[in-house]
Amino acid sequence: MAQSNARSAQASKILETSPLDPAEARWIRLGKITYTDPLGVKRVWETAERQTRPKNSTIDGVGIIAILDTAQGPEILLQKQFRPPINKVSIEVPAGLIDEGETPEQCAVRELKEETGYVGAVEKTSTVMFHDPGLTNANSSLVHIRIDMSLPENQSPVPELEENEFIECFTVPLATLYEETKRLEQEGFGIDARVGTLAEAIELGKKYSF
Ligand SMILES: *[C@@H]1O[C@H](CO)[C@@H](O)[C@H](O)[C@H]1NC(C)=O
Ligand SMILES: *[C@@H]1O[C@H](CO)[C@@H](O)[C@H](O)[C@H]1NC(C)=O
């Protein structure tokens, strides 16, 4: 099922790429970590940190595994969004950063409503996950949300996007997520690791029947 959305994710274009002066950086801070390895040798690691870390939250943000129950079986809600660092439209799960004072579950319900228009119920929350621990301390959890398609508010969901957000939503049957990510990659989309890993996990589940 595709949702029409006038604010297309596809129409962005990179104009220039240049080094970032740390004094100009608003979202990311680069750091240098000095540590000793198991042999006691002193070493240095370079790291990128979000400057947006909420004060008393256990995580930076959430990813949302939003499942729609349809007559044809469970479908996962995904998004297309242009991501400048990869110069591609990326296929991602809905996601967002935690606002101060918010729990991961509250954040997930809020972001889902804002980005997709759907109202959902939280089922469970994953462990804290590190996205790319060799590069950054950024962390998040996956919150599972069930979207009841019989609710009146889920009949024609309308996202409430911010003026700089251009997100298109679509759904994929969980059973064919792996094939669909392969197809989307061939069409030129970038597959976010959370979506790709989920697709691989479903394939493993099928292969080893758990
Ligand atoms: C994960 O991120 C949160 C929020 O920024 C931070 O407080 C927490 O220490 C991080 N967790 C770990 C284990 O690094
Ligand atoms: C964060 O701290 C405030 C005040 O200390 C508290 O009211 C709130 O519940 C906390 N939020 C979370 C997510 O722990």
PDB file of C-alpha atoms and ligand atoms in Angstrom:
ATOM      1  CA  MET A   1       0.000   0.000   0.000  1.00  0.00           C
ATOM      2  CA  ALA A   2       1.426   3.376  -0.972  1.00  0.00           C
ATOM      3  CA  GLN A   3       0.294   6.665   0.460  1.00  0.00           C
ATOM      4  CA  SER A   4       0.254   9.657  -1.807  1.00  0.00           C
ATOM      5  CA  ASN A   5       2.241  12.509  -0.399  1.00  0.00           C
ATOM      6  CA  ALA A   6       2.770  15.815  -2.182  1.00  0.00           C
ATOM      7  CA  ARG A   7       6.020  16.434  -0.283  1.00  0.00           C
ATOM      8  CA  SER A   8       8.128  13.942  -2.197  1.00  0.00           C
ATOM      9  CA  ALA A   9      11.267  12.499  -0.622  1.00  0.00           C
ATOM     10  CA  GLN A  10      12.876  12.246  -4.051  1.00  0.00           C
ATOM     11  CA  ALA A  11      13.398  15.833  -5.158  1.00  0.00           C
ATOM     12  CA  SER A  12      16.402  16.895  -3.043  1.00  0.00           C
ATOM     13  CA  LYS A  13      19.770  17.671  -4.626  1.00  0.00           C
ATOM     14  CA  ILE A  14      23.238  18.192  -3.112  1.00  0.00           C
ATOM     15  CA  LEU A  15      24.791  21.523  -4.094  1.00  0.00           C
ATOM     16  CA  GLU A  16      28.126  21.432  -2.289  1.00  0.00           C
ATOM     17  CA  THR A  17      30.073  19.334   0.206  1.00  0.00           C
ATOM     18  CA  SER A  18      32.817  20.901   2.301  1.00  0.00           C
ATOM     19  CA  PRO A  19      34.729  20.275   5.556  1.00  0.00           C
ATOM     20  CA  LEU A  20      32.877  21.383   8.716  1.00  0.00           C
ATOM     21  CA  ASP A  21      34.518  23.895  11.053  1.00  0.00           C
ATOM     22  CA  PRO A  22      33.832  22.535  14.607  1.00  0.00           C
ATOM     23  CA  ALA A  23      32.836  26.047  15.734  1.00  0.00           C
ATOM     24  CA  GLU A  24      30.026  25.957  13.152  1.00  0.00           C
ATOM     25  CA  ALA A  25      28.726  22.491  14.120  1.00  0.00           C
ATOM     26  CA  ARG A  26      25.262  22.550  15.713  1.00  0.00           C
ATOM     27  CA  TRP A  27      24.318  18.869  15.792  1.00  0.00           C
ATOM     28  CA  ILE A  28      27.530  16.872  16.000  1.00  0.00           C
ATOM     29  CA  ARG A  29      30.743  17.190  17.974  1.00  0.00           C
ATOM     30  CA  LEU A  30      33.925  15.397  17.015  1.00  0.00           C
ATOM     31  CA  GLY A  31      36.002  14.056  19.865  1.00  0.00           C
ATOM     32  CA  LYS A  32      39.324  12.367  20.478  1.00  0.00           C
ATOM     33  CA  ILE A  33      39.421   9.531  23.017  1.00  0.00           C
ATOM     34  CA  THR A  34      42.705   8.405  24.531  1.00  0.00           C
ATOM     35  CA  TYR A  35      42.629   4.916  26.009  1.00  0.00           C
ATOM     36  CA  THR A  36      44.885   1.983  26.739  1.00  0.00           C
ATOM     37  CA  ASP A  37      44.462  -1.329  24.936  1.00  0.00           C
ATOM     38  CA  PRO A  38      44.642  -4.743  26.709  1.00  0.00           C
ATOM     39  CA  LEU A  39      48.454  -4.641  26.454  1.00  0.00           C
ATOM     40  CA  GLY A  40      48.596  -1.240  28.150  1.00  0.00           C
ATOM     41  CA  VAL A  41      49.505   0.548  24.921  1.00  0.00           C
ATOM     42  CA  LYS A  42      48.123   4.090  24.741  1.00  0.00           C
ATOM     43  CA  ARG A  43      45.912   4.661  21.702  1.00  0.00           C
ATOM     44  CA  VAL A  44      43.631   7.333  20.276  1.00  0.00           C
ATOM     45  CA  TRP A  45      40.142   6.921  18.784  1.00  0.00           C
ATOM     46  CA  GLU A  46      38.135   9.554  16.900  1.00  0.00           C
ATOM     47  CA  THR A  47      34.419   9.793  17.697  1.00  0.00           C
ATOM     48  CA  ALA A  48      31.324  11.713  16.610  1.00  0.00           C
ATOM     49  CA  GLU A  49      28.771  12.632  19.284  1.00  0.00           C
ATOM     50  CA  ARG A  50      25.288  14.048  19.019  1.00  0.00           C
ATOM     51  CA  GLN A  51      24.940  17.422  20.762  1.00  0.00           C
ATOM     52  CA  THR A  52      21.230  16.757  21.217  1.00  0.00           C
ATOM     53  CA  ARG A  53      21.477  14.117  23.971  1.00  0.00           C
ATOM     54  CA  PRO A  54      18.464  14.522  26.269  1.00  0.00           C
ATOM     55  CA  LYS A  55      19.392  15.148  29.930  1.00  0.00           C
ATOM     56  CA  ASN A  56      17.965  12.132  31.746  1.00  0.00           C
ATOM     57  CA  SER A  57      17.053   9.733  28.991  1.00  0.00           C
ATOM     58  CA  THR A  58      18.510   6.251  28.666  1.00  0.00           C
ATOM     59  CA  ILE A  59      18.780   6.619  24.878  1.00  0.00           C
ATOM     60  CA  ASP A  60      19.168   9.296  22.180  1.00  0.00           C
ATOM     61  CA  GLY A  61      16.250   8.194  20.086  1.00  0.00           C
ATOM     62  CA  VAL A  62      13.919   5.428  18.996  1.00  0.00           C
ATOM     63  CA  GLY A  63      13.279   3.404  15.885  1.00  0.00           C
ATOM     64  CA  ILE A  64       9.724   2.189  15.456  1.00  0.00           C
ATOM     65  CA  ILE A  65       8.702  -1.254  14.266  1.00  0.00           C
ATOM     66  CA  ALA A  66       5.148  -0.340  13.332  1.00  0.00           C
ATOM     67  CA  ILE A  67       3.059  -3.304  12.257  1.00  0.00           C
ATOM     68  CA  LEU A  68      -0.298  -2.940  10.519  1.00  0.00           C
ATOM     69  CA  ASP A  69      -2.635  -5.888  10.811  1.00  0.00           C
ATOM     70  CA  THR A  70      -4.198  -6.309   7.391  1.00  0.00           C
ATOM     71  CA  ALA A  71      -6.420  -9.058   5.971  1.00  0.00           C
ATOM     72  CA  GLN A  72      -3.396 -10.181   3.885  1.00  0.00           C
ATOM     73  CA  GLY A  73      -1.152 -10.481   6.968  1.00  0.00           C
ATOM     74  CA  PRO A  74       1.205  -8.233   8.946  1.00  0.00           C
ATOM     75  CA  GLU A  75       2.761  -5.304   7.092  1.00  0.00           C
ATOM     76  CA  ILE A  76       5.598  -3.089   8.292  1.00  0.00           C
ATOM     77  CA  LEU A  77       5.394   0.672   7.929  1.00  0.00           C
ATOM     78  CA  LEU A  78       8.510   2.141   6.278  1.00  0.00           C
ATOM     79  CA  GLN A  79       9.614   5.558   5.089  1.00  0.00           C
ATOM     80  CA  LYS A  80      11.499   7.082   2.191  1.00  0.00           C
ATOM     81  CA  GLN A  81      13.600  10.088   3.156  1.00  0.00           C
ATOM     82  CA  PHE A  82      16.482  11.869   1.400  1.00  0.00           C
ATOM     83  CA  ARG A  83      19.654  11.642   3.520  1.00  0.00           C
ATOM     84  CA  PRO A  84      22.421  14.060   2.487  1.00  0.00           C
ATOM     85  CA  PRO A  85      25.375  12.003   3.880  1.00  0.00           C
ATOM     86  CA  ILE A  86      24.591   9.155   1.473  1.00  0.00           C
ATOM     87  CA  ASN A  87      23.115  11.320  -1.328  1.00  0.00           C
ATOM     88  CA  LYS A  88      20.274   8.851  -1.611  1.00  0.00           C
ATOM     89  CA  VAL A  89      16.698   8.416  -0.567  1.00  0.00           C
ATOM     90  CA  SER A  90      16.967   5.992   2.309  1.00  0.00           C
ATOM     91  CA  ILE A  91      14.502   3.264   3.319  1.00  0.00           C
ATOM     92  CA  GLU A  92      14.051   3.503   7.085  1.00  0.00           C
ATOM     93  CA  VAL A  93      11.766   2.639   9.937  1.00  0.00           C
ATOM     94  CA  PRO A  94      10.015   5.688  11.428  1.00  0.00           C
ATOM     95  CA  ALA A  95      12.354   7.147  14.039  1.00  0.00           C
ATOM     96  CA  GLY A  96      13.050  10.195  16.135  1.00  0.00           C
ATOM     97  CA  LEU A  97      15.048  11.759  18.939  1.00  0.00           C
ATOM     98  CA  ILE A  98      13.750  11.724  22.521  1.00  0.00           C
ATOM     99  CA  ASP A  99      12.445  15.029  23.831  1.00  0.00           C
ATOM    100  CA  GLU A 100      13.413  15.950  27.363  1.00  0.00           C
ATOM    101  CA  GLY A 101      11.274  14.226  30.005  1.00  0.00           C
ATOM    102  CA  GLU A 102       9.888  11.729  27.493  1.00  0.00           C
ATOM    103  CA  THR A 103      10.118   7.934  27.809  1.00  0.00           C
ATOM    104  CA  PRO A 104      11.187   5.920  24.738  1.00  0.00           C
ATOM    105  CA  GLU A 105       7.622   4.612  24.410  1.00  0.00           C
ATOM    106  CA  GLN A 106       6.062   8.106  24.579  1.00  0.00           C
ATOM    107  CA  CYS A 107       8.584   9.274  21.983  1.00  0.00           C
ATOM    108  CA  ALA A 108       7.694   6.388  19.652  1.00  0.00           C
ATOM    109  CA  VAL A 109       3.932   7.024  19.827  1.00  0.00           C
ATOM    110  CA  ARG A 110       4.489  10.778  19.239  1.00  0.00           C
ATOM    111  CA  GLU A 111       6.925  10.344  16.346  1.00  0.00           C
ATOM    112  CA  LEU A 112       4.720   7.739  14.683  1.00  0.00           C
ATOM    113  CA  LYS A 113       1.754  10.131  14.795  1.00  0.00           C
ATOM    114  CA  GLU A 114       3.808  13.097  13.541  1.00  0.00           C
ATOM    115  CA  GLU A 115       5.666  11.299  10.773  1.00  0.00           C
ATOM    116  CA  THR A 116       2.977   8.912   9.527  1.00  0.00           C
ATOM    117  CA  GLY A 117      -0.363  10.051  10.994  1.00  0.00           C
ATOM    118  CA  TYR A 118      -0.999   6.594  12.476  1.00  0.00           C
ATOM    119  CA  VAL A 119      -2.097   6.028  16.062  1.00  0.00           C
ATOM    120  CA  GLY A 120      -0.596   2.893  17.580  1.00  0.00           C
ATOM    121  CA  ALA A 121      -0.213   0.932  20.805  1.00  0.00           C
ATOM    122  CA  VAL A 122       3.197   0.028  22.251  1.00  0.00           C
ATOM    123  CA  GLU A 123       3.841  -3.700  22.588  1.00  0.00           C
ATOM    124  CA  LYS A 124       7.481  -3.894  23.719  1.00  0.00           C
ATOM    125  CA  THR A 125      10.842  -2.141  23.635  1.00  0.00           C
ATOM    126  CA  SER A 126      14.183  -3.622  22.626  1.00  0.00           C
ATOM    127  CA  THR A 127      17.540  -3.457  24.370  1.00  0.00           C
ATOM    128  CA  VAL A 128      19.565  -0.281  23.951  1.00  0.00           C
ATOM    129  CA  MET A 129      21.331  -0.569  20.600  1.00  0.00           C
ATOM    130  CA  PHE A 130      24.468   1.189  19.391  1.00  0.00           C
ATOM    131  CA  HIS A 131      24.239   2.158  15.735  1.00  0.00           C
ATOM    132  CA  ASP A 132      27.830   2.309  14.667  1.00  0.00           C
ATOM    133  CA  PRO A 133      29.974   1.917  17.798  1.00  0.00           C
ATOM    134  CA  GLY A 134      33.254   2.386  15.963  1.00  0.00           C
ATOM    135  CA  LEU A 135      32.113   5.830  14.842  1.00  0.00           C
ATOM    136  CA  THR A 136      29.717   7.237  17.438  1.00  0.00           C
ATOM    137  CA  ASN A 137      28.127   6.693  20.861  1.00  0.00           C
ATOM    138  CA  ALA A 138      24.657   7.284  19.335  1.00  0.00           C
ATOM    139  CA  ASN A 139      22.165   4.774  20.713  1.00  0.00           C
ATOM    140  CA  SER A 140      18.494   3.930  20.438  1.00  0.00           C
ATOM    141  CA  SER A 141      15.902   1.246  21.085  1.00  0.00           C
ATOM    142  CA  LEU A 142      13.370  -0.265  18.737  1.00  0.00           C
ATOM    143  CA  VAL A 143       9.833   0.184  20.009  1.00  0.00           C
ATOM    144  CA  HIS A 144       7.275  -2.286  18.635  1.00  0.00           C
ATOM    145  CA  ILE A 145       3.943  -0.638  17.886  1.00  0.00           C
ATOM    146  CA  ARG A 146       0.782  -2.339  16.675  1.00  0.00           C
ATOM    147  CA  ILE A 147      -1.469  -0.262  14.411  1.00  0.00           C
ATOM    148  CA  ASP A 148      -5.117  -1.258  14.673  1.00  0.00           C
ATOM    149  CA  MET A 149      -6.514  -0.684  11.179  1.00  0.00           C
ATOM    150  CA  SER A 150     -10.096  -0.825  12.420  1.00  0.00           C
ATOM    151  CA  LEU A 151      -9.705   2.418  14.420  1.00  0.00           C
ATOM    152  CA  PRO A 152     -11.427   5.423  12.780  1.00  0.00           C
ATOM    153  CA  GLU A 153      -8.278   7.568  13.262  1.00  0.00           C
ATOM    154  CA  ASN A 154      -6.252   5.091  11.172  1.00  0.00           C
ATOM    155  CA  GLN A 155      -8.557   5.176   8.114  1.00  0.00           C
ATOM    156  CA  SER A 156      -6.889   8.136   6.390  1.00  0.00           C
ATOM    157  CA  PRO A 157      -3.849   9.096   8.482  1.00  0.00           C
ATOM    158  CA  VAL A 158      -2.364  12.531   7.851  1.00  0.00           C
ATOM    159  CA  PRO A 159       1.251  13.188   8.917  1.00  0.00           C
ATOM    160  CA  GLU A 160       2.153  16.446  10.706  1.00  0.00           C
ATOM    161  CA  LEU A 161       5.578  17.056   9.150  1.00  0.00           C
ATOM    162  CA  GLU A 162       7.857  19.934  10.048  1.00  0.00           C
ATOM    163  CA  GLU A 163       8.747  22.344   7.234  1.00  0.00           C
ATOM    164  CA  ASN A 164      12.145  20.664   6.716  1.00  0.00           C
ATOM    165  CA  GLU A 165      10.771  17.103   6.735  1.00  0.00           C
ATOM    166  CA  PHE A 166       9.972  15.355   3.450  1.00  0.00           C
ATOM    167  CA  ILE A 167       8.948  11.829   4.313  1.00  0.00           C
ATOM    168  CA  GLU A 168       6.940   9.336   2.259  1.00  0.00           C
ATOM    169  CA  CYS A 169       5.351   6.356   4.011  1.00  0.00           C
ATOM    170  CA  PHE A 170       4.659   2.955   2.523  1.00  0.00           C
ATOM    171  CA  THR A 171       4.066  -0.547   3.806  1.00  0.00           C
ATOM    172  CA  VAL A 172       5.614  -3.896   2.930  1.00  0.00           C
ATOM    173  CA  PRO A 173       4.331  -7.366   3.901  1.00  0.00           C
ATOM    174  CA  LEU A 174       6.734  -8.703   6.562  1.00  0.00           C
ATOM    175  CA  ALA A 175       6.871 -11.992   4.636  1.00  0.00           C
ATOM    176  CA  THR A 176       8.473 -10.314   1.580  1.00  0.00           C
ATOM    177  CA  LEU A 177      10.597  -7.639   3.305  1.00  0.00           C
ATOM    178  CA  TYR A 178      13.862  -9.279   2.197  1.00  0.00           C
ATOM    179  CA  GLU A 179      12.897  -9.399  -1.497  1.00  0.00           C
ATOM    180  CA  GLU A 180      11.543  -5.860  -1.270  1.00  0.00           C
ATOM    181  CA  THR A 181      14.806  -4.432   0.159  1.00  0.00           C
ATOM    182  CA  LYS A 182      16.719  -6.122  -2.689  1.00  0.00           C
ATOM    183  CA  ARG A 183      14.331  -4.593  -5.218  1.00  0.00           C
ATOM    184  CA  LEU A 184      14.489  -1.111  -3.635  1.00  0.00           C
ATOM    185  CA  GLU A 185      18.288  -1.217  -3.623  1.00  0.00           C
ATOM    186  CA  GLN A 186      18.272  -2.031  -7.347  1.00  0.00           C
ATOM    187  CA  GLU A 187      16.030   0.993  -7.873  1.00  0.00           C
ATOM    188  CA  GLY A 188      18.707   3.192  -6.260  1.00  0.00           C
ATOM    189  CA  PHE A 189      17.434   3.542  -2.691  1.00  0.00           C
ATOM    190  CA  GLY A 190      19.781   3.215   0.298  1.00  0.00           C
ATOM    191  CA  ILE A 191      18.710   0.552   2.820  1.00  0.00           C
ATOM    192  CA  ASP A 192      19.034   1.661   6.447  1.00  0.00           C
ATOM    193  CA  ALA A 193      20.787  -0.933   8.636  1.00  0.00           C
ATOM    194  CA  ARG A 194      17.789  -1.382  10.922  1.00  0.00           C
ATOM    195  CA  VAL A 195      15.554  -2.259   7.962  1.00  0.00           C
ATOM    196  CA  GLY A 196      18.215  -4.423   6.313  1.00  0.00           C
ATOM    197  CA  THR A 197      18.996  -6.302   9.519  1.00  0.00           C
ATOM    198  CA  LEU A 198      15.311  -6.915  10.183  1.00  0.00           C
ATOM    199  CA  ALA A 199      14.941  -8.333   6.656  1.00  0.00           C
ATOM    200  CA  GLU A 200      17.973 -10.591   7.182  1.00  0.00           C
ATOM    201  CA  ALA A 201      16.605 -11.750  10.560  1.00  0.00           C
ATOM    202  CA  ILE A 202      13.289 -12.712   8.972  1.00  0.00           C
ATOM    203  CA  GLU A 203      15.200 -14.744   6.355  1.00  0.00           C
ATOM    204  CA  LEU A 204      17.168 -16.500   9.122  1.00  0.00           C
ATOM    205  CA  GLY A 205      13.922 -17.230  10.946  1.00  0.00           C
ATOM    206  CA  LYS A 206      12.488 -18.817   7.790  1.00  0.00           C
ATOM    207  CA  LYS A 207      15.657 -20.812   7.076  1.00  0.00           C
ATOM    208  CA  TYR A 208      15.992 -22.217  10.594  1.00  0.00           C
ATOM    209  CA  SER A 209      12.249 -22.266  11.301  1.00  0.00           C
ATOM    210  CA  PHE A 210      12.027 -20.406  14.586  1.00  0.00           C
TER     211      PHE A 210
HETATM  212  C1  LIG B   1      22.647   6.143  25.434  1.00  0.00           C
HETATM  213  O1  LIG B   1      22.236   7.491  25.208  1.00  0.00           O
HETATM  214  C2  LIG B   1      21.795   8.187  26.364  1.00  0.00           C
HETATM  215  C3  LIG B   1      21.183   9.504  25.946  1.00  0.00           C
HETATM  216  O2  LIG B   1      22.075  10.305  25.275  1.00  0.00           O
HETATM  217  C4  LIG B   1      22.925   8.338  27.343  1.00  0.00           C
HETATM  218  O3  LIG B   1      22.494   9.023  28.482  1.00  0.00           O
HETATM  219  C5  LIG B   1      23.379   6.944  27.713  1.00  0.00           C
HETATM  220  O4  LIG B   1      24.477   7.032  28.553  1.00  0.00           O
HETATM  221  C6  LIG B   1      23.720   6.118  26.494  1.00  0.00           C
HETATM  222  N1  LIG B   1      23.931   4.754  26.945  1.00  0.00           N
HETATM  223  C7  LIG B   1      25.108   4.192  26.941  1.00  0.00           C
HETATM  224  C8  LIG B   1      25.165   2.817  27.543  1.00  0.00           C
HETATM  225  O5  LIG B   1      26.106   4.722  26.471  1.00  0.00           O
HETATM  226  C1  LIG B   2      13.631  13.382  33.735  1.00  0.00           C
HETATM  227  O1  LIG B   2      13.756  14.137  34.913  1.00  0.00           O
HETATM  228  C2  LIG B   2      12.591  14.814  35.289  1.00  0.00           C
HETATM  229  C3  LIG B   2      12.891  15.721  36.469  1.00  0.00           C
HETATM  230  O2  LIG B   2      14.024  15.298  37.149  1.00  0.00           O
HETATM  231  C4  LIG B   2      11.491  13.786  35.619  1.00  0.00           C
HETATM  232  O3  LIG B   2      10.293  14.434  35.980  1.00  0.00           O
HETATM  233  C5  LIG B   2      11.250  12.932  34.385  1.00  0.00           C
HETATM  234  O4  LIG B   2      10.326  11.924  34.673  1.00  0.00           O
HETATM  235  C6  LIG B   2      12.538  12.336  33.879  1.00  0.00           C
HETATM  236  N1  LIG B   2      12.280  11.689  32.598  1.00  0.00           N
HETATM  237  C7  LIG B   2      12.658  10.449  32.330  1.00  0.00           C
HETATM  238  C8  LIG B   2      12.361   9.955  30.935  1.00  0.00           C
HETATM  239  O5  LIG B   2      13.234   9.729  33.094  1.00  0.00           O
END
